[in-house]
XYZ file of C-alpha atoms in Angstrom:
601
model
C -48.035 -98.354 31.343
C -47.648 -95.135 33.147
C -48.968 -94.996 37.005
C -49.928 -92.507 39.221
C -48.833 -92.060 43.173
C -49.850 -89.608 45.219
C -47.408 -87.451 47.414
C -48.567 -85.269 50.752
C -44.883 -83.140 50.638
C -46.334 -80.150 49.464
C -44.293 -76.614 48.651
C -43.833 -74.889 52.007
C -45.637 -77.887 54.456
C -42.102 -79.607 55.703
C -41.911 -82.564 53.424
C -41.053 -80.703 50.433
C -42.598 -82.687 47.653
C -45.312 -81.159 44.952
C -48.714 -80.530 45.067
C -51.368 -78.053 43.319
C -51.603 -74.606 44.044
C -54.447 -75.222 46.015
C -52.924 -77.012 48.456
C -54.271 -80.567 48.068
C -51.905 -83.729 47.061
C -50.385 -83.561 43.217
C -50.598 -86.335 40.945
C -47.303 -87.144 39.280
C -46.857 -89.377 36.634
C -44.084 -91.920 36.407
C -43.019 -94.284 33.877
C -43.460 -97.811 34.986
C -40.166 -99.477 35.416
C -39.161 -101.236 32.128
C -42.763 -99.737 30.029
C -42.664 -97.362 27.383
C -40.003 -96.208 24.906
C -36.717 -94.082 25.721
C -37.938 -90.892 24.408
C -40.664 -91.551 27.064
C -38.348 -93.036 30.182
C -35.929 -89.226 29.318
C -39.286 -87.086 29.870
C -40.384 -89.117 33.333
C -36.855 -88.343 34.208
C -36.723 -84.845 33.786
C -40.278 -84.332 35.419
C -38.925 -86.448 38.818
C -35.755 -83.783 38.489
C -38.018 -81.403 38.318
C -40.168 -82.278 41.130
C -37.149 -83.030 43.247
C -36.453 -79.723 42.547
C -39.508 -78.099 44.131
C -38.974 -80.381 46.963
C -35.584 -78.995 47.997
C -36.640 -75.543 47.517
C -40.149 -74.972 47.664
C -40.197 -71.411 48.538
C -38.725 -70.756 45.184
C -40.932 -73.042 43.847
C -43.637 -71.519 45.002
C -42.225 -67.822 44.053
C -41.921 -69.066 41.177
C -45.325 -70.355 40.559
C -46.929 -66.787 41.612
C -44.716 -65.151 39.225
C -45.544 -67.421 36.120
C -49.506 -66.985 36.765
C -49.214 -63.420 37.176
C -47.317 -63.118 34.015
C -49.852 -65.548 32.292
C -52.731 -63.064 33.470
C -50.750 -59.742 32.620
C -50.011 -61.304 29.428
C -53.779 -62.340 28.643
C -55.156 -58.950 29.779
C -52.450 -56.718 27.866
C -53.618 -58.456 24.417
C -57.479 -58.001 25.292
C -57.002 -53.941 25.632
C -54.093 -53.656 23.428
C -54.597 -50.663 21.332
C -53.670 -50.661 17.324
C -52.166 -47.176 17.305
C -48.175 -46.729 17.986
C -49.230 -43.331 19.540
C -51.591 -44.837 22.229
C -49.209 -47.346 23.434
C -49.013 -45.866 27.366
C -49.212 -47.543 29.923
C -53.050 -45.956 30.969
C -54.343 -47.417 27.872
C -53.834 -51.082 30.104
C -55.592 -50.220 33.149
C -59.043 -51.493 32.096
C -61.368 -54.042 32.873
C -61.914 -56.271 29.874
C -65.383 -57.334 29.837
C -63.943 -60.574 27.514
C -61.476 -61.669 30.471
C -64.937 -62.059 32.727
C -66.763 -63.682 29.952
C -63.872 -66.139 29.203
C -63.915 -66.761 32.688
C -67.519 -67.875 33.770
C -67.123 -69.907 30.380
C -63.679 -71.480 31.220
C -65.245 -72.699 34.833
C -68.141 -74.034 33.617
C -66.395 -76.745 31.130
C -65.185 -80.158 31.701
C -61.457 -80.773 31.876
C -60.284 -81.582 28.244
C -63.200 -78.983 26.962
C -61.582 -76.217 28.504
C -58.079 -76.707 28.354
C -59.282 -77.188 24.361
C -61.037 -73.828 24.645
C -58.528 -72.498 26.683
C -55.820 -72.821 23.971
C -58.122 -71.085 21.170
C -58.712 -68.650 23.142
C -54.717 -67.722 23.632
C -54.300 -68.583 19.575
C -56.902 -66.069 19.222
C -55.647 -63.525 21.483
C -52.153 -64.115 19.769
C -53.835 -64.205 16.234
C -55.312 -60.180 17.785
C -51.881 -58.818 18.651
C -50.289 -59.679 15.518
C -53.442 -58.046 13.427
C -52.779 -54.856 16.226
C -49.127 -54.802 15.521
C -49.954 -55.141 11.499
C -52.538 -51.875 12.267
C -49.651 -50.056 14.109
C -46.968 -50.477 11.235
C -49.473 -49.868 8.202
C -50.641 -46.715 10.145
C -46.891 -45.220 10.758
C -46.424 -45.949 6.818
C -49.707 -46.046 4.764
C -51.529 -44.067 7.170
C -54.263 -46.825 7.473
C -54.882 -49.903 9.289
C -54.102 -53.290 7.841
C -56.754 -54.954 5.389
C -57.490 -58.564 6.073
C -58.630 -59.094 2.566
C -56.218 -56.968 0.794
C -53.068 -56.804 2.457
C -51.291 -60.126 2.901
C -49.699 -59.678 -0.571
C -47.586 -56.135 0.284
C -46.554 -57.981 3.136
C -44.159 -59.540 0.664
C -43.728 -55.731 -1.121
C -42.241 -54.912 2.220
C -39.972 -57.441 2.405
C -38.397 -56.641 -1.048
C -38.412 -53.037 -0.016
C -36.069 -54.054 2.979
C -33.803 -56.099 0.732
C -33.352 -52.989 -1.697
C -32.622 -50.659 0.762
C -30.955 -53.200 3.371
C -29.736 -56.099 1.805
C -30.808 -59.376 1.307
C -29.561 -60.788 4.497
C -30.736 -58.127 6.436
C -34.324 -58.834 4.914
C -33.998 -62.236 5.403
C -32.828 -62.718 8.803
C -35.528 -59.925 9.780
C -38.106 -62.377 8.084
C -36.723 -65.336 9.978
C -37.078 -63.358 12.786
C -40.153 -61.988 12.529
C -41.653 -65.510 11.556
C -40.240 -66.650 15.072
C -41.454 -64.163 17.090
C -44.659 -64.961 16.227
C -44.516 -68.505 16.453
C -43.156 -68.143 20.352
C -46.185 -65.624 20.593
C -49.173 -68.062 19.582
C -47.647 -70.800 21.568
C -46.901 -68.531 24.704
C -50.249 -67.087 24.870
C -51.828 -70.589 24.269
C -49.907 -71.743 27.253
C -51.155 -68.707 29.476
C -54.261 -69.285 28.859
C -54.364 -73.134 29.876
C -52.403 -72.245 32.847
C -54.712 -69.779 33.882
C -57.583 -71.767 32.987
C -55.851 -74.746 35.291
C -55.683 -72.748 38.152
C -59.925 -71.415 38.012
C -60.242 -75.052 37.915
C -58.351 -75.716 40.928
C -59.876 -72.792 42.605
C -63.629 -73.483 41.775
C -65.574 -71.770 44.790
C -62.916 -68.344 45.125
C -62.758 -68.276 41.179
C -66.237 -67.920 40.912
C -66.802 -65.706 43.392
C -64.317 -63.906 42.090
C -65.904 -63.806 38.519
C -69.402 -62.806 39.921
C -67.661 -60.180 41.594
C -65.648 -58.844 38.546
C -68.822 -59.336 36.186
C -70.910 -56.783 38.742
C -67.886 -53.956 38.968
C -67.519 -54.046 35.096
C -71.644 -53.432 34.281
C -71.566 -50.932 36.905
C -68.533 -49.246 35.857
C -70.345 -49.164 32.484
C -73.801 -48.356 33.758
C -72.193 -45.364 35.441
C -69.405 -44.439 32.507
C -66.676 -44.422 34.861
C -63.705 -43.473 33.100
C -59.470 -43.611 33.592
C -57.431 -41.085 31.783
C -60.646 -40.218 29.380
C -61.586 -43.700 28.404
C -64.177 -46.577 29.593
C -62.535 -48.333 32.824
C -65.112 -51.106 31.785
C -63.490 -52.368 28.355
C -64.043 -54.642 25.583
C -61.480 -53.743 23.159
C -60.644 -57.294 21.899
C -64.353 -57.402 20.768
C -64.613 -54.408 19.462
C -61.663 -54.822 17.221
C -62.826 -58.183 15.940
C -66.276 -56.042 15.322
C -64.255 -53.878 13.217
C -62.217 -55.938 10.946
C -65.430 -58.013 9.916
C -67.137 -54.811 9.388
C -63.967 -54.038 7.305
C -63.942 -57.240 5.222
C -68.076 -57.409 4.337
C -67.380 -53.852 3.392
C -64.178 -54.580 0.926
C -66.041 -57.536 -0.675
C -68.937 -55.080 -1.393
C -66.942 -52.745 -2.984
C -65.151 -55.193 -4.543
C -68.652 -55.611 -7.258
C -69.362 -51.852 -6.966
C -66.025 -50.559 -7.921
C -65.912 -53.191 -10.959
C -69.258 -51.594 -12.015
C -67.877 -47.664 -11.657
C -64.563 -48.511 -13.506
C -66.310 -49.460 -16.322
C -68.267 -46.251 -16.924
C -65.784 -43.662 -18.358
C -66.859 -40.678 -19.001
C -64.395 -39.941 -22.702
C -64.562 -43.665 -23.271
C -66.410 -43.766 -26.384
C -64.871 -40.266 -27.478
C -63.419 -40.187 -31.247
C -59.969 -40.096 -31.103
C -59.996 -36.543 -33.171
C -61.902 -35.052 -30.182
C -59.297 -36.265 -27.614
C -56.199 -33.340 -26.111
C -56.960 -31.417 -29.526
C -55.391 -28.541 -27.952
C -52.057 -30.472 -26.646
C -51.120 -31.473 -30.284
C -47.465 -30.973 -31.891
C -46.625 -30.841 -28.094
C -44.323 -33.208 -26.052
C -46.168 -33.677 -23.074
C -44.242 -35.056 -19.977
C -46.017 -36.859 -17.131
C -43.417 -37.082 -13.986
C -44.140 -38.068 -10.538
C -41.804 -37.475 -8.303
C -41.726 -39.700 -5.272
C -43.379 -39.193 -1.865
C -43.967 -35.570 -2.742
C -46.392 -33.945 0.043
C -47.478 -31.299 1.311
C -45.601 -31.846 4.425
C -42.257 -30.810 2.239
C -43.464 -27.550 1.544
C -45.193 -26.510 5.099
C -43.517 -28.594 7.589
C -41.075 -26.168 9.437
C -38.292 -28.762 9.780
C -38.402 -29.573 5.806
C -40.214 -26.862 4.285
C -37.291 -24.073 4.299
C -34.613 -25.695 2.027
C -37.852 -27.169 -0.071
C -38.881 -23.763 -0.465
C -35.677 -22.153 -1.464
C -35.171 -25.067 -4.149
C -39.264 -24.048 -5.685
C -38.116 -20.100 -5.289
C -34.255 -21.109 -7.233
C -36.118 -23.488 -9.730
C -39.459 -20.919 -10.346
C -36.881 -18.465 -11.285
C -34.435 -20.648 -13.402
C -37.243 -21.862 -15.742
C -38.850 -18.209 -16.439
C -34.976 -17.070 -16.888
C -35.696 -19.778 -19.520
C -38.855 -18.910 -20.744
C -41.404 -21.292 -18.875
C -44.043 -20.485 -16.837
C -45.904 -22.517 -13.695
C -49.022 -23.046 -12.137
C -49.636 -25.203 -9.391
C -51.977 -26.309 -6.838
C -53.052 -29.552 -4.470
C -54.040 -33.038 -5.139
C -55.515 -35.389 -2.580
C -54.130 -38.697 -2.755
C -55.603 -41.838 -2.885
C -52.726 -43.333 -0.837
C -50.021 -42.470 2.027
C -46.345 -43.313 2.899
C -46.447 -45.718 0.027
C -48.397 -47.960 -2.830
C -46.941 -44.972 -4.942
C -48.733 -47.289 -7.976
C -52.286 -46.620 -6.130
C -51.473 -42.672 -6.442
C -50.447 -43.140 -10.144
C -52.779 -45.089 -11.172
C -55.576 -42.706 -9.638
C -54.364 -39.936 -11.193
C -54.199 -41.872 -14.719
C -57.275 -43.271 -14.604
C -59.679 -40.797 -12.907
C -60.770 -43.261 -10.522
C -60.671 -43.508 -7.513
C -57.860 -46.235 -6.035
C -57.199 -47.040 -2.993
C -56.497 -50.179 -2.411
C -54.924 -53.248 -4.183
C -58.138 -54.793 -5.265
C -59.087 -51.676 -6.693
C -55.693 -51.891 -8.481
C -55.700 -55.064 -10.316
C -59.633 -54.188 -11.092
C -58.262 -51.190 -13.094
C -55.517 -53.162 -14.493
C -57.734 -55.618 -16.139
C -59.937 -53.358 -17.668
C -60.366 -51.231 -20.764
C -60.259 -48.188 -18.945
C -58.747 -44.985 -20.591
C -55.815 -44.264 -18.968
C -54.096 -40.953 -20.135
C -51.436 -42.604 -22.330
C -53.312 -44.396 -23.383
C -55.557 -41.815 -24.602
C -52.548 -39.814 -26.152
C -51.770 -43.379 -27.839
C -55.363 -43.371 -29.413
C -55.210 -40.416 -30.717
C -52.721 -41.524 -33.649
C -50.510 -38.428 -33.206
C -47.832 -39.115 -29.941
C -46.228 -41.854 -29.475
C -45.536 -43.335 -25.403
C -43.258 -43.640 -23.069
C -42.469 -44.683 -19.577
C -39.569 -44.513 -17.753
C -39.641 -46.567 -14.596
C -36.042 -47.227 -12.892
C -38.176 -48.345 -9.777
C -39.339 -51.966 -12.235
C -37.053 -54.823 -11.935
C -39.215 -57.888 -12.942
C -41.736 -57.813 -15.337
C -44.913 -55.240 -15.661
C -48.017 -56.371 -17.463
C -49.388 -53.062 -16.426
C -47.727 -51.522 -19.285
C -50.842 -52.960 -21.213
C -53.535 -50.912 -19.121
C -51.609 -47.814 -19.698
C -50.981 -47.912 -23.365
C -47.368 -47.390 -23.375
C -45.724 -48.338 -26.783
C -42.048 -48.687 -24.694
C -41.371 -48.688 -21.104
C -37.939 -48.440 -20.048
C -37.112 -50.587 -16.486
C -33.720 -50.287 -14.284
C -31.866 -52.600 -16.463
C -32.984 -50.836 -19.841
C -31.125 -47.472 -19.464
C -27.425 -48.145 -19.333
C -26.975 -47.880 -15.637
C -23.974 -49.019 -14.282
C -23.154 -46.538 -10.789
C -24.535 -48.004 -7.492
C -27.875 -48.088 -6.004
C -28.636 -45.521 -3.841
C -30.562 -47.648 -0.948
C -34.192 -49.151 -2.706
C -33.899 -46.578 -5.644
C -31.831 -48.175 -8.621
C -30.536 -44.863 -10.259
C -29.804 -41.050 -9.368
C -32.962 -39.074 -10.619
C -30.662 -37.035 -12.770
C -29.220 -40.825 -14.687
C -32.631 -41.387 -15.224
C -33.683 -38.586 -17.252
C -30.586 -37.903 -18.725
C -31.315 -41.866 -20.236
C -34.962 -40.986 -21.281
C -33.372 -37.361 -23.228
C -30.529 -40.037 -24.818
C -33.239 -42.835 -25.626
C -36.037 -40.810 -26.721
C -36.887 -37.116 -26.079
C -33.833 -36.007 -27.764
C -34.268 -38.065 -30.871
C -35.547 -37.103 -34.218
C -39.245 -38.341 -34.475
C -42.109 -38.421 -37.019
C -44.477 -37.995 -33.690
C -44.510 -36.169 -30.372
C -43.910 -38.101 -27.042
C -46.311 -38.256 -24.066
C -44.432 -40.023 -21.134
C -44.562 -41.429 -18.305
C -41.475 -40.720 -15.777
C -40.967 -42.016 -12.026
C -38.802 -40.497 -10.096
C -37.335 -43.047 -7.130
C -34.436 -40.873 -5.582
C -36.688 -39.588 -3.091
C -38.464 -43.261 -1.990
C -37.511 -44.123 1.543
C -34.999 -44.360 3.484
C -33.715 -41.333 2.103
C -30.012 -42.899 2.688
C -27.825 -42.880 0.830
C -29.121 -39.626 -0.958
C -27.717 -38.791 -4.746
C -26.154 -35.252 -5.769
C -25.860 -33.482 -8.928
C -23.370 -33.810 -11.100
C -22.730 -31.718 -14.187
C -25.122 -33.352 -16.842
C -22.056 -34.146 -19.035
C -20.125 -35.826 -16.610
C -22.634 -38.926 -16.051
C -21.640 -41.043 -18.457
C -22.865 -45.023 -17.276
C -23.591 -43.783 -13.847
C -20.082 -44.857 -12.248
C -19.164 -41.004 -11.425
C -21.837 -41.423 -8.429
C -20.039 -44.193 -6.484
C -18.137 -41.868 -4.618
C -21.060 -40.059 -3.718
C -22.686 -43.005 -2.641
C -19.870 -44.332 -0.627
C -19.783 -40.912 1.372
C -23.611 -41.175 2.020
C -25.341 -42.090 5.375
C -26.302 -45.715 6.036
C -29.850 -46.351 5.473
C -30.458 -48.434 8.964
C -29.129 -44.981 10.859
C -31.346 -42.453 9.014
C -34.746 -44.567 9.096
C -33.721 -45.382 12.873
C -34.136 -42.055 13.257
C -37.273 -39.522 13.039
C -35.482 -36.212 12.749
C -32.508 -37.543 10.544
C -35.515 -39.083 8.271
C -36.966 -35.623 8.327
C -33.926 -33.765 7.152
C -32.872 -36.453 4.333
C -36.756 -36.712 2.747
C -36.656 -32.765 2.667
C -32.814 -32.628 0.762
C -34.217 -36.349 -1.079
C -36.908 -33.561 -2.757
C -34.662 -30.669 -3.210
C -32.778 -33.085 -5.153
C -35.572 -34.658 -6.777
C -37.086 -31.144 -7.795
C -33.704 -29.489 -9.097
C -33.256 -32.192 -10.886
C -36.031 -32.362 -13.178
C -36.132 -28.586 -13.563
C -32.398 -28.580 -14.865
C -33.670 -31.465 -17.137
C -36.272 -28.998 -18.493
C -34.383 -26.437 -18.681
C -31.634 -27.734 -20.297
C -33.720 -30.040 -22.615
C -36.966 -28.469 -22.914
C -38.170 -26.830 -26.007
C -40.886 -24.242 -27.347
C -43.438 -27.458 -27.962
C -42.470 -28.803 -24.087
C -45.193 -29.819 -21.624
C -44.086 -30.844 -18.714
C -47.083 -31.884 -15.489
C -45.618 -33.204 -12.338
C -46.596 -34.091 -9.101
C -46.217 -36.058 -6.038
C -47.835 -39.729 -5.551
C -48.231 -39.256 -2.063
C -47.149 -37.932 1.515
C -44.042 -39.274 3.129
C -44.771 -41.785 6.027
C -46.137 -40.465 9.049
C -43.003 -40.463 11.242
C -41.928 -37.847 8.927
C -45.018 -36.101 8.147
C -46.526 -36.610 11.465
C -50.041 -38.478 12.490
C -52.514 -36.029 11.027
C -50.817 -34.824 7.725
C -53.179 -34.458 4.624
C -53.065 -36.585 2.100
C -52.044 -33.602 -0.158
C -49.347 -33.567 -3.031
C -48.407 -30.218 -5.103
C -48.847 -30.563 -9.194
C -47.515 -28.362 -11.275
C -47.638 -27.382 -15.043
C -45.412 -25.808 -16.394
C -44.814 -24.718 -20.447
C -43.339 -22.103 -22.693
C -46.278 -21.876 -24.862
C -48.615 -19.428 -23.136
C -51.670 -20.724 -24.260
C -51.152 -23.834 -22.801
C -51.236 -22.174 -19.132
C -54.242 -20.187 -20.380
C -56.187 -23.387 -21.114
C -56.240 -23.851 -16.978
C -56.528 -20.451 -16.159
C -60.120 -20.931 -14.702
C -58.723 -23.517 -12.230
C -57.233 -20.547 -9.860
C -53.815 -22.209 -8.972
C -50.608 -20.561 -8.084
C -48.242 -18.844 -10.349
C -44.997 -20.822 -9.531
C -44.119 -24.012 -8.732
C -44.837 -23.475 -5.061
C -48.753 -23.982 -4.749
C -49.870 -21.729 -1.873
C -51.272 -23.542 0.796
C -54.996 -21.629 0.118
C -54.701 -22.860 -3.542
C -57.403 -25.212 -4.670
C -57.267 -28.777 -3.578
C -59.060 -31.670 -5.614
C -59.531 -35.222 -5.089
C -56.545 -36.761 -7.190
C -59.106 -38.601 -9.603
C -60.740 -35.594 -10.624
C -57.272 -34.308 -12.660
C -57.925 -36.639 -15.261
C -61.107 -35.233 -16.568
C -60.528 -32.006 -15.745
C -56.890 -31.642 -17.840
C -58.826 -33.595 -20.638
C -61.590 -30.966 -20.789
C -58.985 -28.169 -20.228
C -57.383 -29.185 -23.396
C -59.940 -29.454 -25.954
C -61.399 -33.212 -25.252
C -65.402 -34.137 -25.680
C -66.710 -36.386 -23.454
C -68.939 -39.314 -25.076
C -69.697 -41.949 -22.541
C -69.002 -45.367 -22.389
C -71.089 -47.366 -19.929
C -70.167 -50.772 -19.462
């Protein structure tokens, strides 16, 4: 049996044994001489070290008690005003008064002793359980450009791993998961332990902590009462509550849209059109779809990336006219940003509107017209997709009515990755000209092409090589060899600016050689961008914009969308009409002949 015995040395009174911080005797627990097991008789050591300790130098001791409780407390109040944007992270945004620290408080002091160091613990778990949700906001904002969604988002979590083993290495990605997994760990036990010890020393301090909390309590409703502010914000706080407010706001509102979206995908608005009346005007014609990654807006107006992006449009505009083709272009808004390029394709496939995952696998699962598949019902093209960016299997290929899709293994590929994209753009559609736009066929194509070589990190980056020198890919290990290391360029905001800027000029020249070289009198090729880069390269309040572009040789093709008032070109200029990116799908099938006849499910 353990017993108890009572000491009067306390810290800094002559004797130099322990007692609490308020000053009164400490009870210290001791194994009983021959009681309890050895795992038990090792910890009563240690503690009487540890006491012993505190005897022989209880200034220290008692330094060092100050200095853990007033990192307990700083700790505590940091995570109840933390703020959920990278960009307010300043050391004003901490100099508040949360109204939660009072409340927690006058609770904390009014509870037995097991009660509140129970309470005391849940309330550090759920103060750790806040950061983490913050620190989830802050990294979804600097790449998605939205906070994270506590219905919706735990699966890319696991997307975001994969993307760090493709552009990192596997090790890399898994000691950063390790890590990661760690740090948080520490974090909900830490805070936890704050909390109690704070909690411990109200309870030692009953009359001054209450006081104290009375005190507090009137400053913070005055302070509110009166709307006294520090550096333009409430000195009276209660950010911890008001973000809790907000993500359950956020996940009643994704469960209702959950049953309304269902309802919308279901009405389609050429779903129950014959296929005779679908793209009449499109047929005979081989009709390319190709998005080229991370494509925004920002690459054609920012002033860091926009010059060599604009000379590459200008070279490229005048190359395909040299050729024959013509260009319009204009803006799309997209459903997504810095990433989930599948929300921004699928939106633009499907006319609706996607923005999230749950959205996604709605769409997938439904009969909803996608534009292959539309050119599939018709009877007269045959599909296509070419995907280097799909490594496992894609049951999507179902939803979008693609008779062949054509993953990174499927194309010959046998030259090095260039960070998370599998192939050079250029390998890519030299493969789908090889494999099936250059072969003799009883129907046209409509397909499906994504572009991956300018997907983040932008390092290493691919050049072009003369089209007849590609071979199986192997001519580009030297240029990947020579290229910059991904972990320096995504380190870094300006080198990330100047590599997604060339990534595009790449990207673009590219698929414009393709045409050029490849393209014929019955060529229709529509491509676009899925969505802005992140936001440490496009900045905190980019659009959502992406250019599209049509271009053809056939002028009555370009006719068709005369009415929509874009730009001649393949620059779109930056007063040229922008639409919401689910809109292009009815508006290209009216364009070009189709009838709508309702479906309503």
């Amino acid at each position: 049996m353990p017993v108890f015995t009572r000491s009067r040395d306390l810290p800094g009174s002559g004797d130099g044994a322990p007692v609490g911080a308020d000053g009164t005797e400490a009870a210290v627990e001791v194994e009983a001489p021959g009681s309890g097991t050895a795992p038990l008789r090792v910890l009563a050591s240690r503690v009487a070290r540890w006491w012993a300790w505190r005897s022989r130098h209880p200034r220290a001791a008692r330094a060092l008690w100050w200095t853990t409780t007033a990192l307990a407390l700083a700790l505590i109040l940091a995570a109840m005003v933390m703020p959920n944007q990278t960009r307010f992270l300043r050391a004003d945004r901490f100099v508040r008064l949360p109204g939660e620290a009072i409340i927690a408080a006058a609770v904390l002091l009014s509870l037995p002793r097991r009660p509140r160091v129970a309470a005391a613990a849940a309330l550090g778990a759920g103060l750790a359980a806040l950061t983490v949700v913050n620190v989830l906001d802050m990294a979804y904002s600097e790449y998605l450009g939205r906070g994270f969604n506590l219905v919706l988002d735990w699966g890319l979590l696991d997307d975001a791993q994969s993307y760090v083993a493709d552009s990192m290495g596997a090790t890399t990605a898994s000691a950063a998961t390790a890590g990661l997994l760690l740090l948080i760990v520490v974090l909900f036990v830490v805070m936890a332990l704050a909390a109690v010890r704070l909690s411990n020393v109200l309870a030692l301090h009953v009359p001054a902590a209450t006081r104290g909390t009375l005190i507090a309590g009137t400053v913070w409703i005055t302070c509110s009462v009166l709307s006294v502010q520090y550096a333009g914000l409430p000195l009276a706080y209660h950010r911890a509550v008001s973000a809790v407010a907000v993500k359950a706001k956020d996940v009643r509102q994704t469960l209702k849209d959950e049953a309304a979206f269902a309802q919308e995908a279901r009405t389609d608005a050429f779903g129950d059109t014959p296929p005779e009346q679908l793209v009449p005007d499109l047929r005979g014609k081989d009709v390319v779809f190709a998005f080229i990654e991370s494509y925004g807006r920002s690459a054609i107006e920012d002033p860091v990336m926009a010059p060599g992006v604009d000379r590459t449009l200008t070279a490229s505009t005048a190359a395909l006219a040299k050729a024959g083709y013509r260009a319009k272009s204009g803006w799309l808004t997209s459903a997504t940003f810095g990433g989930s390029s599948w929300l921004g394709h699928s939106t633009t496939l499907s006319g609706l509107w996607i923005d999230n995952q749950q959205r996604y696998r709605t769409v997938m699962n439904s009969d909803r017209l996608s534009l292959p598949k539309i050119f599939r019902k018709t009877g007269a093209w045959d599909t296509v997709g070419v995907m280097p960016g799909i490594q496992k299997a894609w049951p999507e290929q179902k939803h979008y009515g693609l008779d062949k899709v054509y993953n990174a293994f499927e194309m010959g590929y046998q030259g090095p990755k260039f960070s998370w994209s599998t192939m050079p753009d250029q390998y890519a559609l030299e493969a789908f000209q090889r494999l099936e736009h250059g072969k003799d066929r009883d129907k046209p194509l409509m397909s499906e092409i994504i572009l991956t070589s300018s997907h983040q990190p932008w390092a290493p980056l691919p050049k072009m090589v003369g089209w007849d020198e590609m071979g199986d890919g192997s001519v580009f290990d030297s240029i990947q060899k020579a290229g910059e290391k991904a972990s320096d360029v995504i380190s870094d905001s300006a080198r990330s600016r100047k590599a997604y800027g060339e990534s595009i000029e790449y990207s673009v020249t590219a698929l414009t050689q393709w045409l050029e070289r490849y393209g014929t009198e019955d060529t229709v090729l529509v491509f676009l961008g899925d969505h802005q880069p992140i936001a440490r390269v496009s900045g905190d309040n980019a659009s959502r914009d992406v250019p599209v572009s049509i271009v053809a040789k056939d002028p009555k093709v370009l006719d068709k969308v005369a009415a929509w008032k874009w730009t001649d070109g393949l620059r779109p200029a930056k007063d040229a009409p922008v639409w919401r990116m689910d809109l292009f799908r009815d508006r290209f099938l009216t364009a070009y002949g189709s009838t709508p006849h309702p479906s309503r499910g």
